[in-house]
Tab-separated table of N, CA, C and O in Angstrom:
chain	number	residue	atom	x	y	z
A	1	UNK	N	-162.243	-21.883	8.519
A	1	UNK	CA	-161.242	-22.840	9.172
A	1	UNK	C	-161.869	-22.403	10.507
A	1	UNK	O	-161.191	-21.231	10.983
A	2	UNK	N	-161.975	-23.747	11.329
A	2	UNK	CA	-162.266	-23.328	12.427
A	2	UNK	C	-161.362	-24.275	13.551
A	2	UNK	O	-160.635	-25.074	12.982
A	3	UNK	N	-161.023	-24.195	14.041
A	3	UNK	CA	-160.135	-24.870	15.055
A	3	UNK	C	-160.004	-24.286	17.041
A	3	UNK	O	-160.846	-23.239	17.184
A	4	UNK	N	-159.295	-24.886	17.675
A	4	UNK	CA	-158.972	-24.772	19.194
A	4	UNK	C	-158.075	-23.835	19.436
A	4	UNK	O	-157.124	-23.904	18.559
A	5	UNK	N	-158.242	-22.688	20.294
A	5	UNK	CA	-157.180	-21.690	20.347
A	5	UNK	C	-156.663	-22.178	21.599
A	5	UNK	O	-157.659	-22.108	22.837
A	6	UNK	N	-155.574	-22.144	22.103
A	6	UNK	CA	-154.678	-22.731	23.337
A	6	UNK	C	-154.078	-20.945	23.942
A	6	UNK	O	-153.459	-20.575	23.603
A	7	UNK	N	-154.829	-20.966	25.582
A	7	UNK	CA	-153.707	-19.672	25.626
A	7	UNK	C	-153.280	-20.041	27.115
A	7	UNK	O	-153.474	-21.517	27.484
A	8	UNK	N	-151.958	-19.554	27.637
A	8	UNK	CA	-151.516	-20.003	28.648
A	8	UNK	C	-151.320	-18.961	29.426
A	8	UNK	O	-150.735	-17.997	28.760
A	9	UNK	N	-151.754	-18.824	30.814
A	9	UNK	CA	-150.888	-17.843	31.878
A	9	UNK	C	-150.091	-18.157	32.855
A	9	UNK	O	-150.474	-19.269	33.125
A	10	UNK	N	-149.571	-17.202	33.142
A	10	UNK	CA	-148.777	-17.761	34.355
A	10	UNK	C	-148.040	-16.438	35.018
A	10	UNK	O	-148.505	-15.490	34.679
A	11	UNK	N	-147.181	-17.010	36.044
A	11	UNK	CA	-146.818	-15.890	36.827
A	11	UNK	C	-145.276	-16.249	37.080
A	11	UNK	O	-145.204	-17.354	37.450
A	12	UNK	N	-144.470	-15.569	37.066
A	12	UNK	CA	-143.221	-15.717	37.071
A	12	UNK	C	-143.152	-15.363	38.766
A	12	UNK	O	-142.883	-14.083	38.700
A	13	UNK	N	-142.093	-16.082	39.229
A	13	UNK	CA	-141.417	-16.051	40.786
A	13	UNK	C	-140.301	-15.814	40.800
A	13	UNK	O	-139.488	-15.672	41.687
A	14	UNK	N	-139.465	-15.783	39.619
A	14	UNK	CA	-137.857	-15.655	39.509
A	14	UNK	C	-137.670	-17.178	39.969
A	14	UNK	O	-138.275	-18.217	39.963
A	15	UNK	N	-135.874	-17.164	40.460
A	15	UNK	CA	-136.101	-18.772	40.793
A	15	UNK	C	-135.276	-18.273	42.001
A	15	UNK	O	-134.366	-17.652	42.470
A	16	UNK	N	-134.798	-19.493	42.599
A	16	UNK	CA	-134.384	-19.496	43.779
A	16	UNK	C	-132.893	-19.532	43.748
A	16	UNK	O	-132.186	-19.679	42.854
A	17	UNK	N	-132.302	-19.721	45.006
A	17	UNK	CA	-130.811	-19.173	44.710
A	17	UNK	C	-130.264	-20.170	45.895
A	17	UNK	O	-130.745	-20.290	47.093
A	18	UNK	N	-129.637	-21.409	45.919
A	18	UNK	CA	-128.748	-22.289	46.794
A	18	UNK	C	-128.337	-21.043	47.624
A	18	UNK	O	-127.104	-20.869	47.567
A	19	UNK	N	-128.345	-21.848	48.927
A	19	UNK	CA	-127.982	-20.810	49.921
A	19	UNK	C	-126.965	-21.818	51.065
A	19	UNK	O	-126.457	-21.194	52.001
A	20	UNK	N	-127.276	-22.975	50.468
A	20	UNK	CA	-126.828	-24.048	51.805
A	20	UNK	C	-125.717	-24.893	50.877
A	20	UNK	O	-125.697	-25.337	50.080
A	21	UNK	N	-124.377	-24.445	51.697
A	21	UNK	CA	-123.369	-25.240	51.338
A	21	UNK	C	-123.513	-26.477	51.582
A	21	UNK	O	-123.171	-27.132	51.237
A	22	UNK	N	-123.763	-26.788	53.000
A	22	UNK	CA	-123.984	-28.488	53.260
A	22	UNK	C	-125.202	-28.287	54.226
A	22	UNK	O	-125.226	-27.443	55.328
A	23	UNK	N	-125.631	-29.301	54.445
A	23	UNK	CA	-127.059	-29.719	55.427
A	23	UNK	C	-126.926	-30.671	56.055
A	23	UNK	O	-126.646	-31.657	55.591
A	24	UNK	N	-126.228	-30.622	57.465
A	24	UNK	CA	-125.974	-31.690	58.271
A	24	UNK	C	-127.453	-32.388	59.075
A	24	UNK	O	-127.130	-33.385	59.494
A	25	UNK	N	-128.251	-31.278	59.587
A	25	UNK	CA	-129.296	-31.980	60.076
A	25	UNK	C	-130.359	-31.291	59.984
A	25	UNK	O	-130.303	-29.938	60.001
A	26	UNK	N	-131.615	-31.550	59.968
A	26	UNK	CA	-132.798	-30.701	59.935
A	26	UNK	C	-134.194	-31.960	60.251
A	26	UNK	O	-133.371	-33.122	60.819
A	27	UNK	N	-134.927	-31.406	60.925
A	27	UNK	CA	-135.641	-31.892	61.644
A	27	UNK	C	-136.686	-33.275	60.787
A	27	UNK	O	-137.000	-32.586	59.530
A	28	UNK	N	-136.422	-33.985	61.004
A	28	UNK	CA	-137.280	-35.413	59.952
A	28	UNK	C	-138.464	-35.445	59.610
A	28	UNK	O	-138.829	-35.480	58.465
A	29	UNK	N	-139.333	-34.519	60.270
A	29	UNK	CA	-140.816	-34.454	59.399
A	29	UNK	C	-141.543	-33.086	59.355
A	29	UNK	O	-142.320	-33.181	58.811
A	30	UNK	N	-140.611	-32.350	59.799
A	30	UNK	CA	-140.929	-30.976	59.297
A	30	UNK	C	-142.261	-30.605	59.690
A	30	UNK	O	-142.406	-31.007	60.724
A	31	UNK	N	-142.861	-29.786	59.353
A	31	UNK	CA	-143.994	-29.240	59.769
A	31	UNK	C	-145.132	-28.388	58.760
A	31	UNK	O	-144.396	-27.698	57.813
A	32	UNK	N	-146.260	-27.881	58.887
A	32	UNK	CA	-147.181	-27.358	58.326
A	32	UNK	C	-146.701	-25.479	58.647
A	32	UNK	O	-146.920	-25.601	59.570
A	33	UNK	N	-146.913	-25.071	57.678
A	33	UNK	CA	-146.528	-23.494	58.218
A	33	UNK	C	-147.969	-22.801	58.419
A	33	UNK	O	-149.030	-22.752	57.520
A	34	UNK	N	-148.215	-22.607	59.726
A	34	UNK	CA	-148.956	-21.513	60.529
A	34	UNK	C	-149.515	-20.516	59.906
A	34	UNK	O	-150.456	-19.899	60.534
A	35	UNK	N	-148.616	-19.875	59.720
A	35	UNK	CA	-148.743	-18.340	59.515
A	35	UNK	C	-148.526	-18.004	57.779
A	35	UNK	O	-148.222	-16.808	57.677
A	36	UNK	N	-149.035	-19.201	56.904
A	36	UNK	CA	-148.959	-18.793	55.547
A	36	UNK	C	-149.227	-17.360	55.422
A	36	UNK	O	-149.182	-17.233	54.193
A	37	UNK	N	-151.067	-16.953	55.807
A	37	UNK	CA	-151.634	-16.193	55.350
A	37	UNK	C	-150.963	-14.803	55.744
A	37	UNK	O	-151.419	-13.847	55.274
A	38	UNK	N	-149.750	-14.497	56.567
A	38	UNK	CA	-149.262	-13.513	56.862
A	38	UNK	C	-148.373	-13.428	55.785
A	38	UNK	O	-147.369	-11.947	55.440
A	39	UNK	N	-148.074	-14.048	54.200
A	39	UNK	CA	-147.184	-13.715	53.627
A	39	UNK	C	-148.082	-13.186	52.393
A	39	UNK	O	-149.474	-14.004	51.849
A	40	UNK	N	-147.638	-12.730	51.062
A	40	UNK	CA	-148.330	-12.051	50.006
A	40	UNK	C	-148.655	-12.919	49.331
A	40	UNK	O	-147.888	-13.981	49.192
A	41	UNK	N	-150.000	-12.981	48.246
A	41	UNK	CA	-149.800	-13.743	47.168
A	41	UNK	C	-148.986	-13.933	46.015
A	41	UNK	O	-148.346	-12.736	45.988
A	42	UNK	N	-148.233	-14.814	45.578
A	42	UNK	CA	-147.152	-14.734	44.992
A	42	UNK	C	-146.056	-14.720	45.481
A	42	UNK	O	-144.861	-14.405	44.723
A	43	UNK	N	-146.335	-14.498	46.623
A	43	UNK	CA	-144.636	-13.944	47.213
A	43	UNK	C	-144.205	-15.758	47.733
A	43	UNK	O	-144.830	-16.197	47.802
A	44	UNK	N	-142.685	-15.313	47.274
A	44	UNK	CA	-141.525	-16.173	48.017
A	44	UNK	C	-141.100	-16.432	49.415
A	44	UNK	O	-140.613	-14.748	49.427
A	45	UNK	N	-141.420	-17.191	50.148
A	45	UNK	CA	-140.510	-17.238	51.154
A	45	UNK	C	-139.597	-18.042	51.106
A	45	UNK	O	-139.600	-19.068	50.634
A	46	UNK	N	-138.277	-17.003	51.202
A	46	UNK	CA	-137.012	-17.638	50.949
A	46	UNK	C	-136.563	-18.692	51.651
A	46	UNK	O	-136.642	-18.662	52.902
A	47	UNK	N	-135.816	-19.551	51.074
A	47	UNK	CA	-134.959	-20.325	52.136
A	47	UNK	C	-134.009	-19.104	53.152
A	47	UNK	O	-133.621	-18.504	52.852
A	48	UNK	N	-133.633	-19.986	54.293
A	48	UNK	CA	-132.945	-19.618	54.881
A	48	UNK	C	-133.668	-18.112	55.962
A	48	UNK	O	-133.454	-17.911	56.914
A	49	UNK	N	-134.935	-18.592	55.554
A	49	UNK	CA	-135.872	-17.668	56.779
A	49	UNK	C	-135.781	-18.040	57.599
A	49	UNK	O	-135.666	-19.678	58.321
A	50	UNK	N	-135.949	-17.155	59.255
A	50	UNK	CA	-136.006	-18.028	60.484
A	50	UNK	C	-137.514	-18.527	60.758
A	50	UNK	O	-138.050	-18.262	60.521
A	51	UNK	N	-137.017	-19.517	61.571
A	51	UNK	CA	-138.222	-20.670	62.020
A	51	UNK	C	-138.797	-20.866	63.494
A	51	UNK	O	-137.694	-21.089	63.882
A	52	UNK	N	-139.306	-20.582	63.834
A	52	UNK	CA	-140.028	-21.494	65.420
A	52	UNK	C	-140.871	-22.923	64.871
A	52	UNK	O	-141.898	-22.520	64.385
A	53	UNK	N	-140.226	-23.727	65.170
A	53	UNK	CA	-140.614	-25.094	64.869
A	53	UNK	C	-141.450	-25.768	66.609
A	53	UNK	O	-140.586	-26.153	67.554
A	54	UNK	N	-142.586	-26.028	66.147
A	54	UNK	CA	-143.030	-27.004	67.367
A	54	UNK	C	-143.252	-28.099	67.224
A	54	UNK	O	-144.272	-28.479	66.366
A	55	UNK	N	-142.306	-28.916	67.822
A	55	UNK	CA	-142.409	-30.226	67.049
A	55	UNK	C	-143.073	-31.467	67.729
A	55	UNK	O	-144.147	-32.152	66.819
A	56	UNK	N	-144.105	-30.866	68.548
A	56	UNK	CA	-145.497	-31.728	68.973
A	56	UNK	C	-146.549	-31.466	68.141
A	56	UNK	O	-147.011	-32.340	67.874
A	57	UNK	N	-146.583	-29.981	67.408
A	57	UNK	CA	-147.919	-29.908	67.218
A	57	UNK	C	-147.466	-29.958	65.253
A	57	UNK	O	-148.456	-29.538	64.759
A	58	UNK	N	-146.314	-30.131	64.916
A	58	UNK	CA	-145.932	-30.357	63.776
A	58	UNK	C	-146.104	-28.890	63.072
A	58	UNK	O	-146.656	-28.543	61.520
A	59	UNK	N	-145.896	-27.781	63.682
A	59	UNK	CA	-146.250	-26.607	62.983
A	59	UNK	C	-145.220	-25.748	62.907
A	59	UNK	O	-143.924	-25.878	64.050
A	60	UNK	N	-145.081	-25.028	62.162
A	60	UNK	CA	-143.794	-24.100	61.738
A	60	UNK	C	-144.158	-22.403	61.400
A	60	UNK	O	-144.751	-22.314	60.806
A	61	UNK	N	-143.817	-21.541	62.239
A	61	UNK	CA	-143.972	-20.086	62.119
A	61	UNK	C	-142.878	-19.808	61.506
A	61	UNK	O	-141.590	-19.325	62.079
A	62	UNK	N	-142.815	-19.014	60.259
A	62	UNK	CA	-141.796	-18.354	59.997
A	62	UNK	C	-141.792	-16.658	60.441
A	62	UNK	O	-142.822	-16.081	60.668
A	63	UNK	N	-140.615	-16.658	60.628
A	63	UNK	CA	-140.595	-14.962	61.360
A	63	UNK	C	-139.785	-14.224	60.274
A	63	UNK	O	-138.486	-14.958	60.244
A	64	UNK	N	-139.835	-12.973	60.305
A	64	UNK	CA	-139.253	-11.962	59.581
A	64	UNK	C	-138.333	-11.161	60.581
A	64	UNK	O	-138.722	-11.433	61.857
A	65	UNK	N	-137.348	-11.150	60.058
A	65	UNK	CA	-136.035	-10.278	60.866
A	65	UNK	C	-136.875	-9.135	61.671
A	65	UNK	O	-136.408	-8.824	62.615
A	66	UNK	N	-137.572	-8.060	61.162
A	66	UNK	CA	-138.309	-7.143	61.350
A	66	UNK	C	-139.013	-7.447	63.005
A	66	UNK	O	-139.515	-6.531	63.866
A	67	UNK	N	-139.683	-8.928	63.261
A	67	UNK	CA	-140.492	-9.038	64.153
A	67	UNK	C	-139.356	-10.054	65.781
A	67	UNK	O	-140.020	-10.156	66.464
A	68	UNK	N	-138.323	-9.908	65.131
A	68	UNK	CA	-137.241	-10.676	66.332
A	68	UNK	C	-136.245	-9.271	67.148
A	68	UNK	O	-136.032	-8.414	66.400
A	69	UNK	N	-136.662	-10.061	68.254
A	69	UNK	CA	-136.628	-8.937	69.390
A	69	UNK	C	-135.086	-9.065	69.689
A	69	UNK	O	-134.288	-9.946	70.104
A	70	UNK	N	-134.073	-7.679	69.357
A	70	UNK	CA	-132.726	-7.839	69.578
A	70	UNK	C	-132.268	-6.203	69.948
A	70	UNK	O	-133.123	-5.629	70.792
A	71	UNK	N	-131.093	-6.217	70.580
A	71	UNK	CA	-130.958	-5.222	71.149
A	71	UNK	C	-130.688	-3.963	69.946
A	71	UNK	O	-131.515	-3.089	70.809
A	72	UNK	N	-131.043	-4.324	68.703
A	72	UNK	CA	-131.213	-3.079	67.797
A	72	UNK	C	-132.766	-2.871	67.404
A	72	UNK	O	-133.332	-1.548	67.131
A	73	UNK	N	-133.564	-3.381	67.995
A	73	UNK	CA	-135.166	-3.803	67.557
A	73	UNK	C	-135.363	-4.257	68.794
A	73	UNK	O	-135.620	-5.452	69.073
A	74	UNK	N	-135.539	-3.500	70.084
A	74	UNK	CA	-136.549	-3.746	71.132
A	74	UNK	C	-138.004	-4.037	70.871
A	74	UNK	O	-138.493	-4.191	72.141
A	75	UNK	N	-138.672	-3.500	70.121
A	75	UNK	CA	-139.970	-3.605	70.003
A	75	UNK	C	-140.386	-5.269	68.982
A	75	UNK	O	-141.675	-5.088	69.020
A	76	UNK	N	-139.800	-5.391	68.949
A	76	UNK	CA	-139.877	-7.150	68.215
A	76	UNK	C	-140.580	-7.727	69.324
A	76	UNK	O	-140.411	-8.341	70.237
A	77	UNK	N	-141.294	-8.869	68.631
A	77	UNK	CA	-141.988	-9.618	69.491
A	77	UNK	C	-141.851	-11.296	69.815
A	77	UNK	O	-142.570	-11.866	70.155
A	78	UNK	N	-140.441	-11.811	68.799
A	78	UNK	CA	-140.302	-12.956	68.866
A	78	UNK	C	-138.917	-13.077	69.282
A	78	UNK	O	-138.114	-12.201	68.714
A	79	UNK	N	-138.916	-13.493	70.993
A	79	UNK	CA	-137.489	-13.778	71.271
A	79	UNK	C	-136.619	-14.609	70.526
A	79	UNK	O	-136.738	-15.632	70.216
A	80	UNK	N	-135.194	-14.194	70.464
A	80	UNK	CA	-134.553	-15.057	69.325
A	80	UNK	C	-134.163	-16.400	69.550
A	80	UNK	O	-133.961	-17.555	69.114
A	81	UNK	N	-133.979	-16.987	71.310
A	81	UNK	CA	-134.054	-18.048	72.025
A	81	UNK	C	-135.090	-18.954	71.269
A	81	UNK	O	-135.277	-20.053	70.950
A	82	UNK	N	-136.194	-18.615	70.798
A	82	UNK	CA	-137.399	-19.453	70.226
A	82	UNK	C	-136.925	-20.226	69.014
A	82	UNK	O	-137.869	-21.069	68.213
A	83	UNK	N	-136.007	-19.201	68.017
A	83	UNK	CA	-136.118	-19.801	66.875
A	83	UNK	C	-134.904	-21.050	67.116
A	83	UNK	O	-133.907	-20.998	67.649
A	84	UNK	N	-135.707	-21.960	66.306
A	84	UNK	CA	-134.794	-23.068	66.333
A	84	UNK	C	-134.343	-23.973	64.959
A	84	UNK	O	-133.952	-25.373	65.013
A	85	UNK	N	-134.645	-23.084	63.880
A	85	UNK	CA	-133.982	-23.646	62.639
A	85	UNK	C	-133.926	-22.626	61.484
A	85	UNK	O	-134.761	-21.567	61.639
A	86	UNK	N	-133.767	-22.829	60.397
A	86	UNK	CA	-133.725	-22.062	58.951
A	86	UNK	C	-134.296	-22.827	58.630
A	86	UNK	O	-134.001	-23.951	57.866
A	87	UNK	N	-135.527	-22.077	57.437
A	87	UNK	CA	-135.934	-22.769	56.252
A	87	UNK	C	-134.953	-23.302	55.017
A	87	UNK	O	-134.136	-22.619	55.045
A	88	UNK	N	-134.941	-24.300	54.817
A	88	UNK	CA	-133.766	-25.553	53.864
A	88	UNK	C	-134.396	-24.728	52.034
A	88	UNK	O	-133.725	-24.599	51.428
A	89	UNK	N	-135.934	-24.778	51.883
A	89	UNK	CA	-136.186	-24.515	50.757
A	89	UNK	C	-137.034	-23.016	50.443
A	89	UNK	O	-137.765	-22.844	51.546
A	90	UNK	N	-137.245	-22.688	49.521
A	90	UNK	CA	-138.119	-21.716	49.160
A	90	UNK	C	-139.384	-22.117	49.449
A	90	UNK	O	-139.614	-23.228	48.570
A	91	UNK	N	-140.470	-21.505	49.838
A	91	UNK	CA	-141.714	-22.027	49.722
A	91	UNK	C	-142.662	-20.886	48.454
A	91	UNK	O	-142.453	-19.632	49.107
A	92	UNK	N	-143.268	-21.369	47.876
A	92	UNK	CA	-144.051	-20.482	46.673
A	92	UNK	C	-145.396	-20.421	47.074
A	92	UNK	O	-146.402	-21.333	47.050
A	93	UNK	N	-145.981	-19.090	47.835
A	93	UNK	CA	-147.050	-18.921	48.270
A	93	UNK	C	-148.031	-18.461	47.470
A	93	UNK	O	-147.719	-17.659	46.362
A	94	UNK	N	-149.163	-18.885	47.268
A	94	UNK	CA	-150.272	-18.582	46.391
A	94	UNK	C	-151.643	-18.704	46.973
A	94	UNK	O	-152.057	-19.584	47.885
A	95	UNK	N	-152.713	-17.623	46.483
A	95	UNK	CA	-153.396	-17.895	47.181
A	95	UNK	C	-154.389	-18.724	47.281
A	95	UNK	O	-155.768	-18.955	47.956
A	96	UNK	N	-154.574	-19.471	46.344
A	96	UNK	CA	-155.040	-20.807	45.852
A	96	UNK	C	-154.744	-22.055	46.998
A	96	UNK	O	-155.575	-23.077	47.096
A	97	UNK	N	-153.426	-21.652	47.723
A	97	UNK	CA	-152.810	-22.727	48.374
A	97	UNK	C	-152.858	-22.214	50.222
A	97	UNK	O	-152.688	-21.422	50.090
A	98	UNK	N	-153.187	-23.305	50.362
A	98	UNK	CA	-153.707	-22.899	51.807
A	98	UNK	C	-152.758	-23.571	52.938
A	98	UNK	O	-153.221	-23.939	54.412
A	99	UNK	N	-151.785	-24.538	52.428
A	99	UNK	CA	-150.997	-25.126	53.546
A	99	UNK	C	-150.001	-25.582	52.744
A	99	UNK	O	-149.762	-25.707	51.349
A	100	UNK	N	-148.711	-25.045	53.525
A	100	UNK	CA	-147.414	-25.503	52.857
A	100	UNK	C	-146.612	-26.084	54.170
A	100	UNK	O	-146.901	-25.978	55.190
A	101	UNK	N	-145.663	-26.829	53.787
A	101	UNK	CA	-144.606	-27.663	54.343
A	101	UNK	C	-143.710	-27.162	54.448
A	101	UNK	O	-143.107	-26.233	53.222
A	102	UNK	N	-142.501	-27.341	55.356
A	102	UNK	CA	-141.617	-26.732	55.767
A	102	UNK	C	-140.516	-28.094	56.488
A	102	UNK	O	-140.634	-28.676	57.076
A	103	UNK	N	-139.193	-27.631	55.633
A	103	UNK	CA	-137.982	-28.527	55.992
A	103	UNK	C	-136.822	-27.349	57.059
A	103	UNK	O	-136.726	-26.492	56.191
A	104	UNK	N	-136.803	-27.526	57.724
A	104	UNK	CA	-136.143	-27.105	59.397
A	104	UNK	C	-134.747	-27.795	59.327
A	104	UNK	O	-134.751	-28.888	60.016
A	105	UNK	N	-133.727	-26.382	58.901
A	105	UNK	CA	-132.311	-27.288	58.961
A	105	UNK	C	-131.989	-26.418	60.574
A	105	UNK	O	-132.069	-25.403	60.952
A	106	UNK	N	-131.484	-27.129	61.057
A	106	UNK	CA	-130.405	-26.968	62.288
A	106	UNK	C	-129.312	-27.147	62.656
A	106	UNK	O	-128.722	-26.610	63.439
A	107	UNK	N	-128.319	-27.581	61.540
A	107	UNK	CA	-127.470	-28.170	61.520
A	107	UNK	C	-126.471	-28.174	59.939
A	107	UNK	O	-127.086	-28.635	59.305
A	108	UNK	N	-125.949	-27.187	59.678
A	108	UNK	CA	-125.377	-27.182	58.875
A	108	UNK	C	-124.578	-25.892	58.304
A	108	UNK	O	-123.834	-24.764	58.880
A	109	UNK	N	-124.166	-25.647	56.878
A	109	UNK	CA	-123.382	-24.573	56.194
A	109	UNK	C	-124.109	-23.829	55.707
A	109	UNK	O	-124.755	-24.261	54.585
A	110	UNK	N	-124.015	-22.563	55.822
A	110	UNK	CA	-125.380	-21.404	54.927
A	110	UNK	C	-124.309	-20.234	54.410
A	110	UNK	O	-123.751	-19.791	54.561
A	111	UNK	N	-124.262	-19.882	53.255
A	111	UNK	CA	-124.194	-18.927	52.484
A	111	UNK	C	-124.564	-17.484	52.973
A	111	UNK	O	-125.550	-17.259	52.471
A	112	UNK	N	-124.428	-16.764	54.163
A	112	UNK	CA	-125.190	-16.095	54.890
A	112	UNK	C	-125.603	-14.750	54.057
A	112	UNK	O	-126.659	-14.099	54.147
A	113	UNK	N	-124.391	-14.416	53.349
A	113	UNK	CA	-124.698	-13.173	52.045
A	113	UNK	C	-126.150	-13.206	51.257
A	113	UNK	O	-126.482	-12.437	50.922
A	114	UNK	N	-125.896	-14.414	51.168
A	114	UNK	CA	-127.392	-14.733	49.882
A	114	UNK	C	-128.469	-14.974	50.352
A	114	UNK	O	-129.551	-14.787	49.874
A	115	UNK	N	-128.635	-14.902	52.017
A	115	UNK	CA	-129.979	-14.930	52.807
A	115	UNK	C	-130.821	-13.806	52.341
A	115	UNK	O	-130.226	-12.532	52.219
A	116	UNK	N	-131.961	-13.620	51.878
A	116	UNK	CA	-132.626	-12.412	51.688
A	116	UNK	C	-133.029	-11.201	52.833
A	116	UNK	O	-132.787	-10.453	52.548
A	117	UNK	N	-132.786	-11.590	53.992
A	117	UNK	CA	-132.926	-11.394	55.136
A	117	UNK	C	-131.691	-11.154	55.994
A	117	UNK	O	-131.202	-12.120	56.282
A	118	UNK	N	-131.012	-10.470	56.495
A	118	UNK	CA	-129.828	-10.679	57.298
A	118	UNK	C	-130.635	-10.874	58.934
A	118	UNK	O	-131.946	-11.022	59.181
A	119	UNK	N	-129.861	-12.205	59.067
A	119	UNK	CA	-129.715	-12.998	60.419
A	119	UNK	C	-129.078	-12.491	61.498
A	119	UNK	O	-128.350	-12.449	61.344
A	120	UNK	N	-130.040	-11.702	62.282
A	120	UNK	CA	-129.623	-11.344	63.721
A	120	UNK	C	-128.837	-12.000	64.003
A	120	UNK	O	-128.669	-13.504	64.415
A	121	UNK	N	-127.657	-11.317	65.112
A	121	UNK	CA	-126.550	-12.131	65.539
A	121	UNK	C	-127.258	-13.315	66.971
A	121	UNK	O	-126.452	-13.812	66.882
A	122	UNK	N	-127.987	-12.260	67.524
A	122	UNK	CA	-128.847	-13.101	68.631
A	122	UNK	C	-129.336	-14.221	67.918
A	122	UNK	O	-129.220	-15.379	68.526
A	123	UNK	N	-129.565	-14.048	66.572
A	123	UNK	CA	-130.585	-15.931	66.321
A	123	UNK	C	-129.184	-16.639	66.044
A	123	UNK	O	-129.346	-17.848	66.438
A	124	UNK	N	-128.370	-16.243	65.640
A	124	UNK	CA	-127.004	-16.937	64.888
A	124	UNK	C	-126.764	-17.668	66.394
A	124	UNK	O	-126.223	-18.703	66.280
A	125	UNK	N	-126.312	-16.864	67.437
A	125	UNK	CA	-125.870	-17.667	68.548
A	125	UNK	C	-126.884	-18.490	69.175
A	125	UNK	O	-126.276	-19.193	70.000
A	126	UNK	N	-128.056	-18.625	69.472
A	126	UNK	CA	-128.872	-19.772	69.383
A	126	UNK	C	-128.942	-20.820	68.125
A	126	UNK	O	-129.606	-21.973	68.966
A	127	UNK	N	-128.344	-20.723	67.197
A	127	UNK	CA	-127.979	-21.582	66.529
A	127	UNK	C	-127.058	-22.111	66.214
A	127	UNK	O	-126.220	-21.903	65.470
A	128	UNK	N	-126.238	-22.590	67.381
A	128	UNK	CA	-124.882	-22.819	67.085
A	128	UNK	C	-124.223	-23.933	65.692
A	128	UNK	O	-123.038	-24.086	65.714
A	129	UNK	N	-125.141	-24.806	65.619
A	129	UNK	CA	-124.712	-25.599	64.545
A	129	UNK	C	-124.883	-25.310	62.864
A	129	UNK	O	-124.843	-26.037	62.010
A	130	UNK	N	-125.240	-24.043	63.088
A	130	UNK	CA	-125.260	-23.534	61.720
A	130	UNK	C	-124.209	-22.515	61.525
A	130	UNK	O	-123.883	-21.726	62.165
A	131	UNK	N	-123.257	-22.891	60.307
A	131	UNK	CA	-122.083	-22.102	60.149
A	131	UNK	C	-122.636	-21.497	59.328
A	131	UNK	O	-122.512	-21.414	58.045
A	132	UNK	N	-122.224	-19.872	59.425
A	132	UNK	CA	-122.388	-18.851	58.666
A	132	UNK	C	-121.052	-18.917	57.452
A	132	UNK	O	-119.810	-18.805	58.121
A	133	UNK	N	-121.189	-18.737	56.260
A	133	UNK	CA	-120.124	-18.824	55.274
A	133	UNK	C	-120.530	-17.367	54.698
A	133	UNK	O	-121.438	-17.429	53.956
A	134	UNK	N	-119.559	-16.658	54.946
A	134	UNK	CA	-119.473	-15.093	54.326
A	134	UNK	C	-118.427	-15.058	52.914
A	134	UNK	O	-117.486	-15.403	53.170
A	135	UNK	N	-119.232	-14.557	51.909
A	135	UNK	CA	-118.793	-14.426	50.274
A	135	UNK	C	-118.253	-13.118	50.729
A	135	UNK	O	-117.394	-12.756	49.829
A	136	UNK	N	-118.668	-12.090	50.805
A	136	UNK	CA	-118.230	-10.608	50.851
A	136	UNK	C	-117.677	-10.312	51.924
A	136	UNK	O	-117.974	-10.354	52.938
A	137	UNK	N	-116.896	-9.250	51.329
A	137	UNK	CA	-115.819	-8.730	52.849
A	137	UNK	C	-116.522	-7.710	53.384
A	137	UNK	O	-117.455	-6.810	52.600
A	138	UNK	N	-116.568	-7.429	54.468
A	138	UNK	CA	-117.119	-6.451	54.951
A	138	UNK	C	-116.532	-4.958	55.132
A	138	UNK	O	-115.339	-5.077	54.683
């Protein structure tokens, strides 16, 4: 007896978590992620990540918390004032993909404790229309 053998391979990336309670404003055209290569293959760039959005060039640079210059991290290379929004949806990075787009939220309510990385107070200060909702007690 002969026949075809079908196989399936895949990679589990887990599942996203809803971090936005309400989105009241996001940039209408979004932009392409300019630093996609900074993230590992199969890495999920999580919703709530800090973004530097260049509306004229229509590009988005995703910024990690370790790169933000704060009073606690004076070696950071990104000034908090350059952050102009947070990522609305997860981005699934894969080595076969060399282009991704991002939707940047500038106004809304976010479950701040669900964010993968802590958002520094200095960044929240420059995003006054994003209201953090804390679920955990301090």
